[in-house]
Short mmCIF file of C-alpha atoms and ligand atoms in Angstrom, two decimals:
data_model
loop_
_atom_site.label_atom_id
_atom_site.label_comp_id
_atom_site.label_asym_id
_atom_site.label_seq_id
_atom_site.Cartn_x
_atom_site.Cartn_y
_atom_site.Cartn_z
CA MET A 1 63.24 -49.06 89.76
CA GLU A 2 62.40 -49.66 93.42
CA ASP A 3 64.77 -52.06 95.25
CA SER A 4 61.94 -54.49 96.03
CA LYS A 5 61.05 -54.70 92.30
CA LYS A 6 64.72 -55.15 91.33
CA ASN A 7 65.11 -57.97 93.88
CA LYS A 8 61.94 -59.69 92.63
CA LEU A 9 63.22 -59.43 89.05
CA LYS A 10 66.58 -60.91 90.09
CA GLU A 11 64.78 -63.82 91.83
CA ILE A 12 62.76 -64.51 88.66
CA LEU A 13 65.93 -64.40 86.50
CA VAL A 14 67.72 -66.86 88.81
CA LEU A 15 64.69 -69.17 88.69
CA LEU A 16 64.52 -68.98 84.88
CA LYS A 17 68.25 -69.73 84.65
CA TYR A 18 67.79 -72.71 86.98
CA MET A 19 65.01 -73.94 84.66
CA GLY A 20 67.32 -73.66 81.63
CA PHE A 21 65.90 -70.45 80.16
CA GLU A 22 69.04 -68.32 80.51
CA LYS A 23 69.12 -67.45 76.82
CA ILE A 24 65.68 -65.83 76.87
CA ASP A 25 65.80 -62.02 76.73
CA VAL A 26 63.32 -61.31 79.49
CA ARG A 27 63.98 -57.58 79.44
CA SER A 28 62.44 -56.78 76.10
CA PRO A 29 60.99 -59.79 74.30
CA ASN A 30 59.17 -58.58 71.19
CA THR A 31 55.88 -59.71 72.70
CA SER A 32 56.44 -57.50 75.76
CA PRO A 33 53.73 -54.95 76.64
CA LEU A 34 56.09 -52.20 75.48
CA SER A 35 56.64 -53.73 72.04
CA ASN A 36 52.89 -54.40 71.73
CA LEU A 37 52.32 -50.71 72.46
CA GLU A 38 54.97 -49.83 69.85
CA LYS A 39 53.04 -51.88 67.29
CA ALA A 40 49.82 -50.05 68.21
CA VAL A 41 51.58 -46.70 67.75
CA ALA A 42 52.94 -47.83 64.35
CA GLY A 43 49.35 -48.30 63.14
CA CYS A 44 47.90 -45.21 64.83
CA LYS A 45 45.64 -42.92 62.79
CA LYS A 46 44.16 -40.92 65.66
CA CYS A 47 45.26 -37.56 64.31
CA ARG A 48 46.20 -35.90 61.02
CA LEU A 49 49.95 -36.45 61.57
CA HIS A 50 49.64 -40.04 60.34
CA GLU A 51 48.96 -38.72 56.83
CA THR A 52 52.39 -37.12 56.46
CA ARG A 53 54.67 -39.36 58.53
CA THR A 54 57.23 -41.78 57.08
CA ASN A 55 57.65 -43.66 60.37
CA THR A 56 56.28 -43.37 63.86
CA VAL A 57 58.96 -42.71 66.47
CA PHE A 58 58.00 -44.68 69.55
CA GLY A 59 61.08 -44.36 71.73
CA GLU A 60 64.36 -46.09 72.44
CA GLY A 61 66.14 -47.48 75.48
CA PRO A 62 65.99 -50.14 78.15
CA ALA A 63 62.46 -51.13 79.20
CA ASN A 64 63.54 -50.84 82.84
CA ALA A 65 65.34 -47.48 82.59
CA ASP A 66 65.44 -45.35 85.75
CA PHE A 67 65.92 -42.22 83.68
CA MET A 68 63.59 -41.05 80.92
CA ILE A 69 63.95 -38.09 78.59
CA ILE A 70 60.85 -36.66 76.92
CA GLY A 71 61.27 -34.41 73.89
CA GLU A 72 58.69 -32.70 71.74
CA ALA A 73 58.11 -34.57 68.47
CA PRO A 74 60.23 -36.27 65.80
CA GLY A 75 62.05 -34.10 63.28
CA GLU A 76 63.01 -34.99 59.71
CA ARG A 77 65.81 -37.49 60.50
CA GLU A 78 63.78 -39.13 63.26
CA ASP A 79 60.82 -39.52 60.87
CA GLU A 80 63.15 -41.13 58.30
CA GLN A 81 64.76 -43.55 60.76
CA GLY A 82 61.92 -44.18 63.23
CA LEU A 83 64.25 -43.33 66.14
CA PRO A 84 64.26 -40.39 68.57
CA PHE A 85 66.93 -37.69 68.59
CA VAL A 86 69.10 -38.91 65.71
CA GLY A 87 69.42 -35.57 63.86
CA ALA A 88 71.07 -32.28 64.86
CA ALA A 89 69.09 -32.08 68.14
CA GLY A 90 70.22 -35.63 68.89
CA ARG A 91 73.86 -34.73 68.37
CA GLU A 92 73.44 -31.83 70.79
CA LEU A 93 71.67 -34.12 73.27
CA ASP A 94 74.60 -36.57 73.05
CA ILE A 95 77.06 -33.79 73.90
CA ILE A 96 74.96 -32.73 76.90
CA LEU A 97 74.58 -36.32 78.11
CA GLU A 98 78.34 -36.75 77.96
CA LEU A 99 78.87 -33.53 79.93
CA ALA A 100 76.44 -34.84 82.55
CA GLY A 101 78.16 -38.23 82.68
CA ILE A 102 75.11 -40.13 81.45
CA ASP A 103 75.37 -43.04 79.01
CA ARG A 104 72.64 -42.80 76.34
CA LYS A 105 72.36 -46.61 76.40
CA ASP A 106 71.11 -46.48 80.01
CA ILE A 107 68.23 -44.10 79.46
CA TYR A 108 64.87 -44.24 77.71
CA ILE A 109 64.25 -41.46 75.18
CA THR A 110 60.88 -40.61 73.70
CA ASN A 111 58.70 -37.67 72.68
CA VAL A 112 55.31 -36.23 73.63
CA VAL A 113 54.11 -36.81 70.05
CA LYS A 114 55.13 -39.89 68.09
CA CYS A 115 54.77 -38.53 64.52
CA ARG A 116 56.57 -35.63 62.86
CA PRO A 117 54.55 -32.45 62.52
CA PRO A 118 55.04 -31.19 58.93
CA GLY A 119 57.88 -28.66 58.63
CA ASN A 120 58.80 -29.32 62.27
CA ARG A 121 56.06 -27.01 63.54
CA ASN A 122 55.05 -27.40 67.18
CA PRO A 123 52.44 -30.12 67.67
CA ASP A 124 48.90 -28.74 68.06
CA MET A 125 47.00 -29.31 71.31
CA ASP A 126 44.60 -31.81 69.70
CA GLU A 127 47.57 -33.80 68.32
CA ILE A 128 49.13 -33.88 71.80
CA GLU A 129 45.81 -34.99 73.29
CA SER A 130 45.49 -37.81 70.73
CA CYS A 131 49.01 -39.05 71.49
CA ILE A 132 49.38 -38.51 75.23
CA GLY A 133 47.83 -41.87 76.18
CA TYR A 134 50.79 -43.62 74.55
CA LEU A 135 53.31 -41.67 76.63
CA LYS A 136 51.32 -42.35 79.80
CA ARG A 137 51.38 -46.08 79.06
CA GLN A 138 55.12 -45.96 78.31
CA LEU A 139 55.61 -44.30 81.70
CA GLU A 140 53.53 -46.96 83.47
CA MET A 141 55.48 -49.76 81.81
CA ILE A 142 58.97 -48.29 82.25
CA ASN A 143 58.25 -46.65 85.62
CA PRO A 144 61.32 -44.37 85.63
CA GLU A 145 62.56 -42.73 88.82
CA VAL A 146 63.07 -39.40 87.13
CA ILE A 147 62.02 -37.77 83.88
CA ILE A 148 63.54 -34.84 82.04
CA LEU A 149 61.10 -32.64 80.13
CA LEU A 150 62.90 -31.05 77.18
CA GLY A 151 61.44 -27.68 76.24
CA ASN A 152 58.05 -26.02 76.36
CA VAL A 153 55.97 -28.73 74.69
CA ALA A 154 57.12 -31.39 77.19
CA LEU A 155 56.72 -28.90 80.05
CA SER A 156 53.12 -28.29 78.90
CA LEU A 157 52.29 -31.81 80.11
CA VAL A 158 52.62 -30.43 83.64
CA THR A 159 51.56 -26.80 83.21
CA GLY A 160 48.95 -27.13 80.44
CA THR A 161 50.54 -24.31 78.44
CA ALA A 162 53.48 -24.47 76.03
CA SER A 163 55.51 -21.66 77.59
CA GLY A 164 57.52 -20.88 80.71
CA ILE A 165 60.61 -23.05 80.28
CA THR A 166 62.98 -20.16 81.08
CA LYS A 167 61.28 -19.64 84.45
CA MET A 168 60.69 -23.29 85.26
CA ARG A 169 63.92 -24.96 84.11
CA GLY A 170 65.76 -26.88 86.78
CA LYS A 171 62.76 -26.87 89.16
CA LYS A 172 61.72 -30.30 90.37
CA MET A 173 58.02 -30.98 89.80
CA LYS A 174 55.57 -33.87 89.58
CA TYR A 175 54.16 -35.25 86.35
CA LEU A 176 51.53 -37.84 87.36
CA SER A 177 53.39 -39.76 90.09
CA TYR A 178 56.84 -39.12 88.59
CA THR A 179 59.57 -36.68 89.57
CA ALA A 180 60.12 -34.44 86.57
CA ILE A 181 62.75 -31.80 85.84
CA PRO A 182 62.16 -29.41 82.92
CA THR A 183 65.09 -28.05 81.00
CA PHE A 184 65.88 -26.38 77.69
CA HIS A 185 65.35 -28.33 74.46
CA PRO A 186 68.59 -29.21 72.56
CA VAL A 187 67.37 -27.09 69.61
CA TYR A 188 67.34 -24.08 71.96
CA VAL A 189 70.86 -25.04 73.12
CA ILE A 190 72.09 -25.13 69.50
CA ARG A 191 70.86 -21.54 69.11
CA ASN A 192 72.05 -20.48 72.60
CA PRO A 193 75.26 -22.44 73.25
CA ARG A 194 75.78 -20.85 76.66
CA SER A 195 72.68 -22.71 77.92
CA ARG A 196 74.44 -26.06 77.42
CA GLU A 197 76.03 -25.99 80.88
CA LEU A 198 72.64 -25.29 82.47
CA VAL A 199 71.05 -28.28 80.76
CA ALA A 200 73.98 -30.50 81.80
CA LYS A 201 73.51 -29.22 85.37
CA ASP A 202 69.79 -30.14 85.27
CA LEU A 203 70.64 -33.62 84.01
CA LYS A 204 73.22 -34.08 86.77
CA GLU A 205 70.56 -33.06 89.29
CA ALA A 206 68.18 -35.61 87.76
CA LYS A 207 70.88 -38.27 88.12
CA ARG A 208 71.10 -37.47 91.82
CA CYS A 209 67.36 -38.22 92.17
CA ILE A 210 67.99 -41.87 91.28
CA GLY A 211 68.31 -43.84 94.51
N1 URA B 1 63.31 -32.96 68.62
C1 URA B 1 62.54 -33.62 69.49
O1 URA B 1 61.87 -33.02 70.33
N2 URA B 1 62.53 -34.93 69.42
C2 URA B 1 63.25 -35.64 68.57
O2 URA B 1 63.18 -36.86 68.59
C3 URA B 1 64.07 -34.91 67.69
C4 URA B 1 64.09 -33.59 67.71
#
């Protein structure tokens, strides 16, 4: 978050405390724009994925995170629990975050697509198009300083095609007005353990982008 915004937020918090509202959670009240958007996603039927989902997976993390990670789509465990990266890919992501010295609690984690594609297939282009407005609104609300694009589907937001991660990983790019760094998806890292260090390196670089 920009310094001027942080200072304004601090001023508002001091004022609220002075007025006796110190117990109000002003960061993520459940009527916040982000939780209203989460409710809209929970009822979404814009594409066929709603027919087979157990839960939508909106995203998780502080509403004012400087660092955002964007994966592909929920898998089986995520669909069961309604939370991102809680299965095998999540365990791998946790290992990489630790290597990079990043606390999962400090970052916002979400996916391009909010419902599980059956059998964990890649989301189709029309499914991505139906869902992308939600991610754009999450970005506007959270306004992170840097985003990590995990794998080809997330990279396709910038390039328009779901390929090229090997060539593009680690290269800083723009997605909308945001600084984005693509890197390998944790599922790729599970299959290619030697890529783990590269992903940790990309995350460390992303950390350096935060002023
Ligand atoms: N893979 C993803 O891309 N996202 C998840 O949330 C889990 C697995």
